[in-house]
Amino acid sequence: MYGVTLIAFYHNATEGTTIKPLFTTGASLNTRLLVTVILSVSLLITDRQSNLLDNVRNVISILLYPIERLVNLPPQLNQTLSDSLLSYQDVVTENTRLKEQQFIAQTKLLKLAALEKENIRLQALLGNSFTLGEQLLTAELLAVNLAPYEHTIALNKGSRFGIHKNQPVISVNGVVGQVTRSTAMRSEVLLISDPSHAIPVQINRNGLYSIAVGSGQINQLNLPYLPNNSDIRPGDLLITSGLGGTFPQGYPVATVTAVTPQPDKPFAIITATPKAQLDRLRELLVVWSNTTPIPLLNTPEPSSTQNNEPD
Amino acid sequence: MSLTKRYNYIFYMGTLGLALILKILPLSLSTQNLAPDWVLLVLIYWLLSEPHKIGIFNAFFIGLLVDVLTGRLLGQYSLGYIFAAYLCLKLHNRLQNVRLAQQGFIIFLILIISQSILLWTETIQHARLHDLNFWLPALTGALCWPLVKYLLNHSQRWFN
């Protein structure tokens, strides 16, 4: 009889419908909540305002590195498999195509050296001074989904390769975004299509400056700061203007798709499609730029050799 | 006759690791919002199943892991998870003794609260418009809760 009740009690306990109290003192739960809430909030504030916690983040991200690699494994395997299982004929065809592309690109580059030198001479005539040269580092997209409400991607190279915050990231087709955070093994990149990202652009045709803000849709940027009678039309190429210092000048950003003047509002509705295929990224380039950043504010000095903002 | 210990630390870490993997699994753009927060669901399962071993501090540390994994500020998910853990432990007896549907509903409310805390910490940082899709993970999480509970219960018995 006693054995049966004992087994019944054990059975109840293992089922979870235990009758013993959860905590001997209820206040213990509340104090734990209070302590962890204070800890969380102080972590939040510290992480937002300073970079004291970057080491903590680095350590934790190294712990989580196997998980990221594991998630990235299937697409990577798929890619390696499809790369290594090509027929000989396919490889030959692709090889000839790439050689031809390379040949044409190198021929186009022949003039680049001369154009660069001419550009420096002309800028010097105007009283500006800047140095040229950008270095690129290739990185691959980590196939992970960080946050569904944010347009961020992760790269498989981090601060070990010298990648730091606010570095521009481009693909072969155009600008992709900028690095928001880099831990030891990976970097997080905010795409230009994210609503909280704004990139200073210039219309390639006439040099008009504006800002392209992400719309929240992966293939659309908005230009909300151009007045109704601006000289912009669908089909215009937008390039980075270099203002603000983050993105070097001259990289293609987007193509204008629609210009709708709003008679009752001061600015027109202008949309553009990013040149880079933001939903189909694979290989990306992180840019180190040596260009002297063009300051945003006009410094009223007559003998200034810095770039003045043209109006 | 010794009690078979239901709690197995390796199994706990394994389920958490699996949940972390599922959390950052890439999904197509259209189905991204549908995925529930697996880490929170697994955490709630463990809180209900082993309330004396897994508590608020565990929820805090798991929240930190998720923060670093998804690239948030340290403390965003932690704050949400510790409130979810507090509610689970406070309502532990009630949650264990009701039918699955009512349990699912209470867990739905807990998930909504955790999502709201995430929303609060997100809007403090960026002025970003979150549409209704932001709340979908709470709904799908509550719907997936019976699945999580059933799977973890049975695999635990198999594991032991």
mmCIF file of C-alpha atoms in Angstrom, chain B residues 2-75:
data_model
loop_
_atom_site.group_PDB
_atom_site.id
_atom_site.type_symbol
_atom_site.label_atom_id
_atom_site.label_comp_id
_atom_site.label_asym_id
_atom_site.label_seq_id
_atom_site.Cartn_x
_atom_site.Cartn_y
_atom_site.Cartn_z
ATOM 1 C CA SER B 2 16.348 5.370 -8.203
ATOM 2 C CA LEU B 3 14.376 7.978 -9.973
ATOM 3 C CA THR B 4 15.317 8.284 -13.596
ATOM 4 C CA LYS B 5 16.611 11.779 -13.822
ATOM 5 C CA ARG B 6 14.654 13.506 -16.500
ATOM 6 C CA TYR B 7 17.067 16.312 -16.550
ATOM 7 C CA ASN B 8 20.074 15.649 -18.689
ATOM 8 C CA TYR B 9 22.406 18.573 -19.149
ATOM 9 C CA ILE B 10 23.696 17.420 -22.517
ATOM 10 C CA PHE B 11 20.173 17.016 -23.803
ATOM 11 C CA TYR B 12 19.372 20.508 -22.556
ATOM 12 C CA MET B 13 22.346 21.999 -24.387
ATOM 13 C CA GLY B 14 21.510 19.943 -27.454
ATOM 14 C CA THR B 15 17.957 21.201 -27.667
ATOM 15 C CA LEU B 16 19.147 24.750 -27.114
ATOM 16 C CA GLY B 17 21.795 24.388 -29.810
ATOM 17 C CA LEU B 18 19.169 23.088 -32.200
ATOM 18 C CA ALA B 19 16.884 25.985 -31.331
ATOM 19 C CA LEU B 20 19.719 28.466 -31.962
ATOM 20 C CA ILE B 21 20.392 26.847 -35.322
ATOM 21 C CA LEU B 22 16.720 27.080 -36.237
ATOM 22 C CA LYS B 23 16.600 30.695 -35.169
ATOM 23 C CA ILE B 24 19.124 31.845 -37.758
ATOM 24 C CA LEU B 25 18.161 29.377 -40.451
ATOM 25 C CA PRO B 26 17.727 31.370 -43.649
ATOM 26 C CA LEU B 27 14.201 31.464 -44.995
ATOM 27 C CA SER B 28 12.836 33.077 -48.106
ATOM 28 C CA LEU B 29 11.823 36.686 -47.826
ATOM 29 C CA SER B 30 8.116 35.901 -47.844
ATOM 30 C CA THR B 31 8.227 33.314 -45.061
ATOM 31 C CA GLN B 32 10.785 35.045 -42.876
ATOM 32 C CA ASN B 33 8.237 36.420 -40.451
ATOM 33 C CA LEU B 34 6.392 33.149 -40.081
ATOM 34 C CA ALA B 35 9.130 31.405 -38.135
ATOM 35 C CA PRO B 36 8.517 31.395 -34.388
ATOM 36 C CA ASP B 37 11.205 32.139 -31.859
ATOM 37 C CA TRP B 38 12.343 28.562 -31.353
ATOM 38 C CA VAL B 39 14.806 29.494 -28.650
ATOM 39 C CA LEU B 40 12.033 31.018 -26.564
ATOM 40 C CA LEU B 41 9.776 28.017 -27.110
ATOM 41 C CA VAL B 42 12.478 25.558 -26.075
ATOM 42 C CA LEU B 43 13.335 27.768 -23.117
ATOM 43 C CA ILE B 44 9.690 27.816 -22.010
ATOM 44 C CA TYR B 45 9.561 24.035 -22.324
ATOM 45 C CA TRP B 46 12.583 23.651 -20.086
ATOM 46 C CA LEU B 47 11.281 26.216 -17.601
ATOM 47 C CA LEU B 48 8.061 24.285 -17.268
ATOM 48 C CA SER B 49 9.747 20.920 -17.223
ATOM 49 C CA GLU B 50 12.638 21.631 -14.861
ATOM 50 C CA PRO B 51 11.790 24.817 -12.981
ATOM 51 C CA HIS B 52 14.286 24.120 -10.238
ATOM 52 C CA LYS B 53 17.232 23.756 -12.546
ATOM 53 C CA ILE B 54 16.451 26.271 -15.268
ATOM 54 C CA GLY B 55 15.513 29.680 -13.984
ATOM 55 C CA ILE B 56 15.668 33.327 -14.771
ATOM 56 C CA PHE B 57 19.457 33.491 -14.872
ATOM 57 C CA ASN B 58 19.530 30.760 -17.504
ATOM 58 C CA ALA B 59 16.980 32.734 -19.509
ATOM 59 C CA PHE B 60 19.198 35.793 -19.184
ATOM 60 C CA PHE B 61 22.273 33.999 -20.522
ATOM 61 C CA ILE B 62 20.379 32.365 -23.354
ATOM 62 C CA GLY B 63 19.041 35.814 -24.217
ATOM 63 C CA LEU B 64 22.611 37.092 -24.373
ATOM 64 C CA LEU B 65 23.541 34.273 -26.749
ATOM 65 C CA VAL B 66 20.631 35.092 -29.011
ATOM 66 C CA ASP B 67 21.559 38.781 -28.899
ATOM 67 C CA VAL B 68 25.067 38.091 -30.139
ATOM 68 C CA LEU B 69 23.856 35.529 -32.661
ATOM 69 C CA THR B 70 21.356 37.877 -34.288
ATOM 70 C CA GLY B 71 23.467 40.997 -34.001
ATOM 71 C CA ARG B 72 21.332 42.939 -31.506
ATOM 72 C CA LEU B 73 22.476 45.057 -28.606
ATOM 73 C CA LEU B 74 23.388 42.950 -25.595
ATOM 74 C CA GLY B 75 20.328 42.753 -23.433
#
